[in-house]
Amino acid sequence: MLSKVILQANIDKVETYFDRADKIVIVTHVSPDGDALGSSLGLYHFLSVHEKTVNVIVPNAFPDFLRWMPGAKDIIRYDKYTEFANKLIAEADVICCLDFNALSRIDQMADAVREAPARKVMIDHHLNPEPFCRITISHPEISSTSELIFRLICRLGCFDDITMEGAECIYTGMMTDTGGFTYNSNNREIYFIIGELLSKGIDKDEIYRKVFNTYSEGRLRLMGYVLYEKMQVYPQFRSALICLSKNEQSKFQYVKGDTEGFVNMPLQMKGICFSVFLREDTDKNMIKVSLRSVGAFPCNKVAAEFFNGGGHLNASGGEFYGSMEDAIGLFKQALVKYESLLLKN
Ligand code: 5GP
Ligand code: MN
């Protein structure tokens, strides 16, 4: 049995919204990851069973290794089909905002969603949700939005309506947001839910392979290069840094997603509890910052204070507009400022 995480009042309101709605739009954050797509498609499959007109709209491209997900082909990219997407957003009865807590996280889509007359529902697990939805289902203690979607469907009394396709999507999101159940994954109810998803016929081992073992040769060679040449270790701060220029990325035929997970690698070293990855973005003129920590060290504080970002305690990100040298300088300032916390951790 699952404990009741989502407030009953919110379940009741969502039920009414869904009942009355005909056209439902699901939106998720920029550069959608496994949980963003898993939760969106999980909800999409469920609502499709209920014969709603459902559309999933994402701000921009998502990684190739998620393309196999059932329903992925029907996802509408806002950057490519802006006019069509604007029409769907403006005409929706309900807009579900999944896996993000602030309109700024959906980039160019923010205005359309803000101005849409639809009833809006946020379902998310990031801290500090902004008040732009009529219903805010925000649970930072839950490790993925996909898990929240599973919980929501069950609380609506509709477990039987979860199809194998829907279950695959939900499982993918739960798996990717916990690094294959290696962090944020001590809640025993996660494993109860996995059992329930397996009862729908999913092949969890195959999903793991499809998501984690489909990299290109370039990605693996880039990984080798990064570890051998680029990783800087600061043992006195129990920290590590990796920087990657555009030029270096093009030498390895970089495609979006190729550096996914690199930021986690330094944490495999004994004693390292904080890792930062700085990558010159290939689309925008900025440096994408990824931060990870283990234990109590709050990398989201560093993200917010130094890199215009935020996120979770152990996984956060930000954007830096400036040179790589300046970004490295900020990283070093952060180490000095947070030295005592880094050493205590
Ligand atoms: P990643 O390093 O995988 O890109 O992001 C890890 C987490 O950091 C995300 O799940 C998200 O919560 C947060 N995050 C990433 N980029 C940004 C950003 O630019 N701004 C904010 N506020 N959070 C971010
Ligand atoms: Mn998530």
mmCIF file of C-alpha atoms and ligand atoms in Angstrom:
data_model
loop_
_atom_site.group_PDB
_atom_site.id
_atom_site.type_symbol
_atom_site.label_atom_id
_atom_site.label_comp_id
_atom_site.label_asym_id
_atom_site.label_seq_id
_atom_site.Cartn_x
_atom_site.Cartn_y
_atom_site.Cartn_z
ATOM 1 C CA MET A 1 0.000 0.000 0.000
ATOM 2 C CA LEU A 2 1.106 3.533 -0.747
ATOM 3 C CA SER A 3 0.849 6.343 1.746
ATOM 4 C CA LYS A 4 -1.252 9.317 0.721
ATOM 5 C CA VAL A 5 1.271 11.905 -0.389
ATOM 6 C CA ILE A 6 -0.932 14.212 -2.466
ATOM 7 C CA LEU A 7 -3.560 16.184 -0.539
ATOM 8 C CA GLN A 8 -7.064 14.817 -0.981
ATOM 9 C CA ALA A 9 -8.353 18.312 -1.807
ATOM 10 C CA ASN A 10 -5.928 18.491 -4.731
ATOM 11 C CA ILE A 11 -6.920 15.046 -5.973
ATOM 12 C CA ASP A 12 -10.577 16.111 -5.897
ATOM 13 C CA LYS A 13 -9.869 19.324 -7.795
ATOM 14 C CA VAL A 14 -7.775 17.580 -10.441
ATOM 15 C CA GLU A 15 -10.539 15.026 -10.897
ATOM 16 C CA THR A 16 -13.058 17.792 -11.528
ATOM 17 C CA TYR A 17 -10.721 19.600 -13.922
ATOM 18 C CA PHE A 18 -10.046 16.435 -15.916
ATOM 19 C CA ASP A 19 -13.735 15.457 -15.966
ATOM 20 C CA ARG A 20 -14.768 18.811 -17.368
ATOM 21 C CA ALA A 21 -11.895 19.155 -19.798
ATOM 22 C CA ASP A 22 -11.894 18.122 -23.385
ATOM 23 C CA LYS A 23 -8.591 19.566 -24.547
ATOM 24 C CA ILE A 24 -5.627 19.029 -22.281
ATOM 25 C CA VAL A 25 -2.103 20.282 -22.906
ATOM 26 C CA ILE A 26 0.896 18.932 -21.016
ATOM 27 C CA VAL A 27 4.047 21.062 -20.886
ATOM 28 C CA THR A 28 7.453 20.382 -19.377
ATOM 29 C CA HIS A 29 10.801 22.083 -18.922
ATOM 30 C CA VAL A 30 13.425 23.115 -21.453
ATOM 31 C CA SER A 31 15.871 20.372 -22.532
ATOM 32 C CA PRO A 32 13.495 17.708 -21.274
ATOM 33 C CA ASP A 33 15.100 14.818 -19.404
ATOM 34 C CA GLY A 34 13.820 11.329 -18.641
ATOM 35 C CA ASP A 35 11.575 12.485 -15.833
ATOM 36 C CA ALA A 36 10.178 15.439 -17.765
ATOM 37 C CA LEU A 37 9.221 13.157 -20.658
ATOM 38 C CA GLY A 38 8.355 10.174 -18.459
ATOM 39 C CA SER A 39 5.867 12.134 -16.390
ATOM 40 C CA SER A 40 4.432 13.966 -19.415
ATOM 41 C CA LEU A 41 3.981 10.828 -21.490
ATOM 42 C CA GLY A 42 2.784 8.827 -18.473
ATOM 43 C CA LEU A 43 -0.002 11.354 -17.982
ATOM 44 C CA TYR A 44 -0.577 11.575 -21.763
ATOM 45 C CA HIS A 45 -1.224 7.827 -22.048
ATOM 46 C CA PHE A 46 -3.548 7.897 -19.058
ATOM 47 C CA LEU A 47 -5.611 10.820 -20.345
ATOM 48 C CA SER A 48 -5.721 9.328 -23.838
ATOM 49 C CA VAL A 49 -7.379 6.233 -22.388
ATOM 50 C CA HIS A 50 -10.006 8.624 -21.043
ATOM 51 C CA GLU A 51 -10.602 9.900 -24.550
ATOM 52 C CA LYS A 52 -9.358 13.403 -23.982
ATOM 53 C CA THR A 53 -7.618 15.359 -26.698
ATOM 54 C CA VAL A 54 -4.143 15.467 -25.206
ATOM 55 C CA ASN A 55 -1.002 17.148 -26.531
ATOM 56 C CA VAL A 56 2.466 17.161 -25.014
ATOM 57 C CA ILE A 57 4.436 20.308 -25.879
ATOM 58 C CA VAL A 58 8.121 20.737 -25.016
ATOM 59 C CA PRO A 59 10.196 23.915 -25.462
ATOM 60 C CA ASN A 60 13.002 22.315 -27.483
ATOM 61 C CA ALA A 61 14.742 19.091 -28.483
ATOM 62 C CA PHE A 62 15.152 16.092 -26.221
ATOM 63 C CA PRO A 63 17.959 13.523 -26.257
ATOM 64 C CA ASP A 64 18.003 10.678 -28.763
ATOM 65 C CA PHE A 65 18.172 8.033 -26.053
ATOM 66 C CA LEU A 66 14.604 8.953 -25.052
ATOM 67 C CA ARG A 67 13.189 8.814 -28.564
ATOM 68 C CA TRP A 68 11.993 5.214 -28.131
ATOM 69 C CA MET A 69 9.556 6.209 -25.401
ATOM 70 C CA PRO A 70 5.972 5.341 -26.345
ATOM 71 C CA GLY A 71 4.264 8.538 -27.482
ATOM 72 C CA ALA A 72 7.537 10.434 -28.047
ATOM 73 C CA LYS A 73 6.744 10.740 -31.759
ATOM 74 C CA ASP A 74 3.601 12.714 -30.967
ATOM 75 C CA ILE A 75 5.412 15.321 -28.856
ATOM 76 C CA ILE A 76 5.245 18.831 -30.289
ATOM 77 C CA ARG A 77 8.371 20.961 -30.175
ATOM 78 C CA TYR A 78 7.535 24.580 -29.414
ATOM 79 C CA ASP A 79 10.686 25.906 -31.102
ATOM 80 C CA LYS A 80 9.720 24.168 -34.365
ATOM 81 C CA TYR A 81 5.937 24.447 -34.415
ATOM 82 C CA THR A 82 5.420 27.650 -32.456
ATOM 83 C CA GLU A 83 2.214 28.782 -34.120
ATOM 84 C CA PHE A 84 0.499 25.426 -33.846
ATOM 85 C CA ALA A 85 1.635 25.049 -30.237
ATOM 86 C CA ASN A 86 0.415 28.556 -29.364
ATOM 87 C CA LYS A 87 -3.021 27.646 -30.719
ATOM 88 C CA LEU A 88 -3.164 24.450 -28.674
ATOM 89 C CA ILE A 89 -2.052 26.282 -25.530
ATOM 90 C CA ALA A 90 -4.550 29.118 -26.042
ATOM 91 C CA GLU A 91 -7.440 26.706 -26.671
ATOM 92 C CA ALA A 92 -6.700 24.212 -23.908
ATOM 93 C CA ASP A 93 -9.189 23.674 -21.091
ATOM 94 C CA VAL A 94 -6.475 22.423 -18.759
ATOM 95 C CA ILE A 95 -2.694 22.849 -18.906
ATOM 96 C CA CYS A 96 -0.618 20.443 -16.833
ATOM 97 C CA CYS A 97 2.812 21.817 -15.957
ATOM 98 C CA LEU A 98 5.047 18.882 -15.155
ATOM 99 C CA ASP A 99 8.518 18.680 -13.595
ATOM 100 C CA PHE A 100 9.127 22.420 -13.291
ATOM 101 C CA ASN A 101 8.402 25.017 -10.639
ATOM 102 C CA ALA A 102 8.693 28.378 -12.445
ATOM 103 C CA LEU A 103 7.607 29.717 -15.831
ATOM 104 C CA SER A 104 11.204 30.710 -16.549
ATOM 105 C CA ARG A 105 12.004 26.982 -16.844
ATOM 106 C CA ILE A 106 9.926 26.708 -20.046
ATOM 107 C CA ASP A 107 11.831 29.506 -21.826
ATOM 108 C CA GLN A 108 10.052 30.912 -24.900
ATOM 109 C CA MET A 109 6.825 29.071 -23.978
ATOM 110 C CA ALA A 110 6.383 31.047 -20.768
ATOM 111 C CA ASP A 111 4.282 33.896 -22.209
ATOM 112 C CA ALA A 112 1.856 31.626 -24.022
ATOM 113 C CA VAL A 113 1.294 29.496 -20.904
ATOM 114 C CA ARG A 114 1.038 32.515 -18.600
ATOM 115 C CA GLU A 115 -1.583 34.162 -20.789
ATOM 116 C CA ALA A 116 -3.617 31.061 -21.571
ATOM 117 C CA PRO A 117 -7.099 31.059 -20.001
ATOM 118 C CA ALA A 118 -6.872 27.319 -19.208
ATOM 119 C CA ARG A 119 -6.980 25.975 -15.676
ATOM 120 C CA LYS A 120 -3.401 25.177 -14.788
ATOM 121 C CA VAL A 121 -2.119 22.351 -12.661
ATOM 122 C CA MET A 122 1.492 22.008 -11.504
ATOM 123 C CA ILE A 123 2.780 18.562 -10.657
ATOM 124 C CA ASP A 124 6.412 18.800 -9.627
ATOM 125 C CA HIS A 125 9.126 17.924 -7.138
ATOM 126 C CA HIS A 126 11.386 21.002 -7.207
ATOM 127 C CA LEU A 127 11.680 23.313 -4.217
ATOM 128 C CA ASN A 128 9.916 26.681 -4.041
ATOM 129 C CA PRO A 129 7.099 26.411 -6.606
ATOM 130 C CA GLU A 130 6.020 29.754 -8.040
ATOM 131 C CA PRO A 131 2.305 30.529 -7.822
ATOM 132 C CA PHE A 132 1.235 30.457 -11.473
ATOM 133 C CA CYS A 133 -1.134 27.471 -11.304
ATOM 134 C CA ARG A 134 -4.584 27.076 -9.802
ATOM 135 C CA ILE A 135 -3.560 23.733 -8.341
ATOM 136 C CA THR A 136 -0.003 23.236 -7.133
ATOM 137 C CA ILE A 137 0.968 19.665 -6.385
ATOM 138 C CA SER A 138 4.564 20.163 -5.268
ATOM 139 C CA HIS A 139 6.432 17.427 -3.416
ATOM 140 C CA PRO A 140 10.213 17.910 -3.193
ATOM 141 C CA GLU A 141 10.417 14.857 -0.926
ATOM 142 C CA ILE A 142 9.396 12.632 -3.860
ATOM 143 C CA SER A 143 12.302 11.700 -6.112
ATOM 144 C CA SER A 144 10.573 12.098 -9.482
ATOM 145 C CA THR A 145 7.562 13.770 -11.039
ATOM 146 C CA SER A 146 6.851 10.456 -12.754
ATOM 147 C CA GLU A 147 6.314 8.871 -9.349
ATOM 148 C CA LEU A 148 3.856 11.672 -8.548
ATOM 149 C CA ILE A 149 1.967 10.899 -11.760
ATOM 150 C CA PHE A 150 1.697 7.250 -10.711
ATOM 151 C CA ARG A 151 0.445 8.326 -7.295
ATOM 152 C CA LEU A 152 -2.057 10.744 -8.821
ATOM 153 C CA ILE A 153 -3.512 8.138 -11.188
ATOM 154 C CA CYS A 154 -3.852 5.632 -8.354
ATOM 155 C CA ARG A 155 -5.514 8.172 -6.087
ATOM 156 C CA LEU A 156 -7.994 8.910 -8.884
ATOM 157 C CA GLY A 157 -8.861 5.223 -8.596
ATOM 158 C CA CYS A 158 -7.557 4.505 -12.070
ATOM 159 C CA PHE A 159 -4.612 2.120 -11.617
ATOM 160 C CA ASP A 160 -6.314 -0.238 -14.076
ATOM 161 C CA ASP A 161 -6.147 2.440 -16.766
ATOM 162 C CA ILE A 162 -2.350 2.494 -16.728
ATOM 163 C CA THR A 163 -1.265 0.763 -19.912
ATOM 164 C CA MET A 164 2.068 -0.932 -20.486
ATOM 165 C CA GLU A 165 3.138 2.098 -22.546
ATOM 166 C CA GLY A 166 2.206 4.450 -19.731
ATOM 167 C CA ALA A 167 4.009 2.240 -17.212
ATOM 168 C CA GLU A 168 7.161 2.272 -19.345
ATOM 169 C CA CYS A 169 7.156 6.066 -19.368
ATOM 170 C CA ILE A 170 6.589 6.354 -15.631
ATOM 171 C CA TYR A 171 9.323 3.811 -14.926
ATOM 172 C CA THR A 172 11.761 5.673 -17.179
ATOM 173 C CA GLY A 173 11.245 8.909 -15.263
ATOM 174 C CA MET A 174 11.625 7.240 -11.877
ATOM 175 C CA MET A 175 14.771 5.495 -13.057
ATOM 176 C CA THR A 176 16.495 8.494 -14.645
ATOM 177 C CA ASP A 177 15.835 10.953 -11.798
ATOM 178 C CA THR A 178 17.419 8.536 -9.313
ATOM 179 C CA GLY A 179 20.395 7.528 -11.489
ATOM 180 C CA GLY A 180 19.010 4.008 -11.895
ATOM 181 C CA PHE A 181 17.907 3.981 -8.221
ATOM 182 C CA THR A 182 21.330 4.910 -6.867
ATOM 183 C CA TYR A 183 20.392 8.254 -5.233
ATOM 184 C CA ASN A 184 17.230 9.795 -3.750
ATOM 185 C CA SER A 185 15.905 6.288 -3.811
ATOM 186 C CA ASN A 186 15.672 5.050 -0.221
ATOM 187 C CA ASN A 187 11.918 5.425 0.047
ATOM 188 C CA ARG A 188 10.641 1.847 0.160
ATOM 189 C CA GLU A 189 7.431 2.835 -1.617
ATOM 190 C CA ILE A 190 9.464 3.358 -4.788
ATOM 191 C CA TYR A 191 9.957 -0.398 -4.917
ATOM 192 C CA PHE A 192 6.308 -1.085 -4.306
ATOM 193 C CA ILE A 193 5.531 1.142 -7.297
ATOM 194 C CA ILE A 194 8.123 -0.668 -9.429
ATOM 195 C CA GLY A 195 6.373 -3.923 -8.545
ATOM 196 C CA GLU A 196 3.074 -2.472 -9.708
ATOM 197 C CA LEU A 197 4.637 -1.205 -12.950
ATOM 198 C CA LEU A 198 6.131 -4.655 -13.582
ATOM 199 C CA SER A 199 2.617 -6.073 -13.276
ATOM 200 C CA LYS A 200 1.793 -4.038 -16.405
ATOM 201 C CA GLY A 201 4.343 -6.037 -18.359
ATOM 202 C CA ILE A 202 7.245 -3.599 -18.572
ATOM 203 C CA ASP A 203 10.765 -4.938 -19.095
ATOM 204 C CA LYS A 204 12.787 -2.802 -16.682
ATOM 205 C CA ASP A 205 16.119 -4.304 -17.720
ATOM 206 C CA GLU A 206 15.468 -3.440 -21.336
ATOM 207 C CA ILE A 207 14.440 0.088 -20.404
ATOM 208 C CA TYR A 208 17.731 0.472 -18.534
ATOM 209 C CA ARG A 209 19.681 -0.627 -21.608
ATOM 210 C CA LYS A 210 17.682 1.587 -23.950
ATOM 211 C CA VAL A 211 18.335 4.652 -21.799
ATOM 212 C CA PHE A 212 21.836 4.111 -20.466
ATOM 213 C CA ASN A 213 23.586 1.892 -23.017
ATOM 214 C CA THR A 214 22.944 3.573 -26.349
ATOM 215 C CA TYR A 215 25.793 6.008 -26.619
ATOM 216 C CA SER A 216 27.828 6.806 -29.702
ATOM 217 C CA GLU A 217 31.525 6.093 -30.070
ATOM 218 C CA GLY A 218 32.115 9.860 -29.921
ATOM 219 C CA ARG A 219 30.478 10.107 -26.519
ATOM 220 C CA LEU A 220 32.647 7.357 -25.059
ATOM 221 C CA ARG A 221 35.828 8.870 -26.478
ATOM 222 C CA LEU A 222 34.780 12.290 -25.209
ATOM 223 C CA MET A 223 34.299 10.729 -21.780
ATOM 224 C CA GLY A 224 37.807 9.290 -21.914
ATOM 225 C CA TYR A 225 39.227 12.660 -22.955
ATOM 226 C CA VAL A 226 37.355 14.481 -20.211
ATOM 227 C CA LEU A 227 38.549 12.114 -17.494
ATOM 228 C CA TYR A 228 42.147 11.963 -18.693
ATOM 229 C CA GLU A 229 42.731 15.549 -19.749
ATOM 230 C CA LYS A 230 40.081 17.795 -18.329
ATOM 231 C CA MET A 231 39.065 16.791 -14.834
ATOM 232 C CA GLN A 232 40.606 18.989 -12.156
ATOM 233 C CA VAL A 233 40.533 17.613 -8.637
ATOM 234 C CA TYR A 234 40.687 19.846 -5.583
ATOM 235 C CA PRO A 235 41.168 17.298 -2.787
ATOM 236 C CA GLN A 236 41.652 20.042 -0.184
ATOM 237 C CA PHE A 237 38.057 21.108 -0.939
ATOM 238 C CA ARG A 238 36.792 17.569 -1.650
ATOM 239 C CA SER A 239 35.706 18.921 -5.040
ATOM 240 C CA ALA A 240 36.259 18.471 -8.760
ATOM 241 C CA LEU A 241 35.715 20.542 -11.883
ATOM 242 C CA ILE A 242 35.354 19.671 -15.567
ATOM 243 C CA CYS A 243 35.244 22.363 -18.288
ATOM 244 C CA LEU A 244 34.551 21.774 -21.937
ATOM 245 C CA SER A 245 34.770 24.319 -24.762
ATOM 246 C CA LYS A 246 32.721 24.292 -27.973
ATOM 247 C CA ASN A 247 35.869 23.493 -29.886
ATOM 248 C CA GLU A 248 36.527 20.373 -27.817
ATOM 249 C CA GLN A 249 32.926 19.250 -28.234
ATOM 250 C CA SER A 250 33.117 19.494 -32.007
ATOM 251 C CA LYS A 251 36.302 17.389 -32.068
ATOM 252 C CA PHE A 252 34.192 14.521 -30.731
ATOM 253 C CA GLN A 253 31.167 15.089 -32.995
ATOM 254 C CA TYR A 254 29.207 16.287 -29.974
ATOM 255 C CA VAL A 255 25.458 15.977 -30.165
ATOM 256 C CA LYS A 256 23.082 17.158 -27.473
ATOM 257 C CA GLY A 257 23.049 14.766 -24.548
ATOM 258 C CA ASP A 258 26.564 13.428 -25.114
ATOM 259 C CA THR A 259 27.818 14.913 -21.860
ATOM 260 C CA GLU A 260 24.846 13.650 -19.850
ATOM 261 C CA GLY A 261 26.112 12.203 -16.582
ATOM 262 C CA PHE A 262 29.676 13.495 -16.883
ATOM 263 C CA VAL A 263 29.161 15.698 -13.845
ATOM 264 C CA ASN A 264 28.510 12.611 -11.721
ATOM 265 C CA MET A 265 31.761 10.855 -12.576
ATOM 266 C CA PRO A 266 34.127 12.704 -10.206
ATOM 267 C CA LEU A 267 31.875 11.697 -7.314
ATOM 268 C CA GLN A 268 33.044 8.114 -7.830
ATOM 269 C CA MET A 269 36.343 9.165 -6.210
ATOM 270 C CA LYS A 270 36.640 8.512 -2.526
ATOM 271 C CA GLY A 271 36.331 11.706 -0.527
ATOM 272 C CA ILE A 272 34.892 13.878 -3.327
ATOM 273 C CA CYS A 273 31.535 15.354 -2.392
ATOM 274 C CA PHE A 274 31.081 18.235 -4.849
ATOM 275 C CA SER A 275 31.406 18.225 -8.624
ATOM 276 C CA VAL A 276 30.865 20.970 -11.194
ATOM 277 C CA PHE A 277 30.732 20.703 -14.972
ATOM 278 C CA LEU A 278 31.032 23.812 -17.147
ATOM 279 C CA ARG A 279 30.126 23.409 -20.808
ATOM 280 C CA GLU A 280 30.074 26.085 -23.486
ATOM 281 C CA ASP A 281 26.583 25.759 -24.922
ATOM 282 C CA THR A 282 26.305 24.997 -28.623
ATOM 283 C CA ASP A 283 22.981 26.862 -29.080
ATOM 284 C CA LYS A 284 23.083 29.832 -26.755
ATOM 285 C CA ASN A 285 26.036 32.076 -26.004
ATOM 286 C CA MET A 286 26.421 30.893 -22.430
ATOM 287 C CA ILE A 287 28.057 28.334 -20.226
ATOM 288 C CA LYS A 288 25.750 25.614 -18.973
ATOM 289 C CA VAL A 289 26.581 24.759 -15.392
ATOM 290 C CA SER A 290 25.787 21.411 -13.800
ATOM 291 C CA LEU A 291 26.429 20.769 -10.126
ATOM 292 C CA ARG A 292 26.233 17.591 -8.071
ATOM 293 C CA SER A 293 26.950 16.789 -4.447
ATOM 294 C CA VAL A 294 26.710 13.881 -2.085
ATOM 295 C CA GLY A 295 25.411 14.024 1.458
ATOM 296 C CA ALA A 296 24.354 17.288 3.040
ATOM 297 C CA PHE A 297 26.324 19.689 0.836
ATOM 298 C CA PRO A 298 23.760 21.984 -0.849
ATOM 299 C CA CYS A 299 24.916 22.373 -4.450
ATOM 300 C CA ASN A 300 21.648 24.201 -5.229
ATOM 301 C CA LYS A 301 22.842 27.051 -2.982
ATOM 302 C CA VAL A 302 26.028 27.371 -5.009
ATOM 303 C CA ALA A 303 23.951 27.235 -8.210
ATOM 304 C CA ALA A 304 21.684 30.038 -7.003
ATOM 305 C CA GLU A 305 24.420 32.209 -5.529
ATOM 306 C CA PHE A 306 27.014 31.948 -8.283
ATOM 307 C CA PHE A 307 25.350 30.680 -11.450
ATOM 308 C CA ASN A 308 21.816 32.135 -11.717
ATOM 309 C CA GLY A 309 20.332 28.718 -11.154
ATOM 310 C CA GLY A 310 18.882 26.345 -8.614
ATOM 311 C CA GLY A 311 17.574 22.818 -8.324
ATOM 312 C CA HIS A 312 17.806 20.054 -5.798
ATOM 313 C CA LEU A 313 20.152 19.683 -2.806
ATOM 314 C CA ASN A 314 22.330 17.126 -4.617
ATOM 315 C CA ALA A 315 21.639 17.951 -8.280
ATOM 316 C CA SER A 316 21.345 21.463 -9.579
ATOM 317 C CA GLY A 317 22.196 23.625 -12.525
ATOM 318 C CA GLY A 318 22.485 27.132 -13.827
ATOM 319 C CA GLU A 319 23.550 29.338 -16.695
ATOM 320 C CA PHE A 320 26.529 31.656 -16.819
ATOM 321 C CA TYR A 321 26.828 34.482 -19.320
ATOM 322 C CA GLY A 322 30.529 35.254 -19.556
ATOM 323 C CA SER A 323 33.860 33.650 -20.307
ATOM 324 C CA MET A 324 34.979 30.203 -19.204
ATOM 325 C CA GLU A 325 37.751 31.842 -17.184
ATOM 326 C CA ASP A 326 35.244 33.909 -15.246
ATOM 327 C CA ALA A 327 33.100 30.848 -14.622
ATOM 328 C CA ILE A 328 36.122 28.967 -13.281
ATOM 329 C CA GLY A 329 36.899 31.971 -11.102
ATOM 330 C CA LEU A 330 33.397 31.826 -9.628
ATOM 331 C CA PHE A 331 33.751 28.109 -8.991
ATOM 332 C CA LYS A 332 36.960 28.765 -7.057
ATOM 333 C CA GLN A 333 35.284 31.552 -5.088
ATOM 334 C CA ALA A 334 32.497 29.133 -4.211
ATOM 335 C CA LEU A 335 35.015 26.572 -2.921
ATOM 336 C CA VAL A 336 36.570 29.135 -0.620
ATOM 337 C CA LYS A 337 33.231 30.432 0.581
ATOM 338 C CA TYR A 338 31.832 26.966 1.233
ATOM 339 C CA GLU A 339 35.066 25.386 2.514
ATOM 340 C CA SER A 340 33.795 24.632 5.993
ATOM 341 C CA LEU A 341 30.598 22.987 4.679
ATOM 342 C CA LEU A 342 32.578 20.976 2.131
ATOM 343 C CA LEU A 343 34.921 19.637 4.779
ATOM 344 C CA LYS A 344 32.152 18.946 7.287
ATOM 345 C CA ASN A 345 30.124 16.906 4.839
HETATM 346 P P1 5GP B 1 21.327 19.101 -15.025
HETATM 347 O O1 5GP B 1 22.665 19.303 -14.387
HETATM 348 O O2 5GP B 1 21.001 17.663 -15.192
HETATM 349 O O3 5GP B 1 21.148 19.929 -16.249
HETATM 350 O O4 5GP B 1 20.259 19.676 -14.002
HETATM 351 C C1 5GP B 1 20.065 19.110 -12.735
HETATM 352 C C2 5GP B 1 18.936 19.821 -12.018
HETATM 353 O O5 5GP B 1 19.309 21.172 -11.820
HETATM 354 C C3 5GP B 1 17.645 19.892 -12.809
HETATM 355 O O6 5GP B 1 16.822 18.810 -12.504
HETATM 356 C C4 5GP B 1 17.034 21.186 -12.369
HETATM 357 O O7 5GP B 1 16.333 20.981 -11.158
HETATM 358 C C5 5GP B 1 18.209 22.042 -12.015
HETATM 359 N N1 5GP B 1 18.603 22.996 -13.069
HETATM 360 C C6 5GP B 1 19.339 22.741 -14.184
HETATM 361 N N2 5GP B 1 19.553 23.848 -14.897
HETATM 362 C C7 5GP B 1 18.940 24.851 -14.225
HETATM 363 C C8 5GP B 1 18.817 26.262 -14.455
HETATM 364 O O8 5GP B 1 19.324 26.830 -15.420
HETATM 365 N N3 5GP B 1 18.098 26.956 -13.537
HETATM 366 C C9 5GP B 1 17.550 26.369 -12.444
HETATM 367 N N4 5GP B 1 16.861 27.121 -11.574
HETATM 368 N N5 5GP B 1 17.647 25.059 -12.194
HETATM 369 C C10 5GP B 1 18.336 24.306 -13.063
HETATM 370 MN MN MN B 2 12.345 15.511 -12.227
#
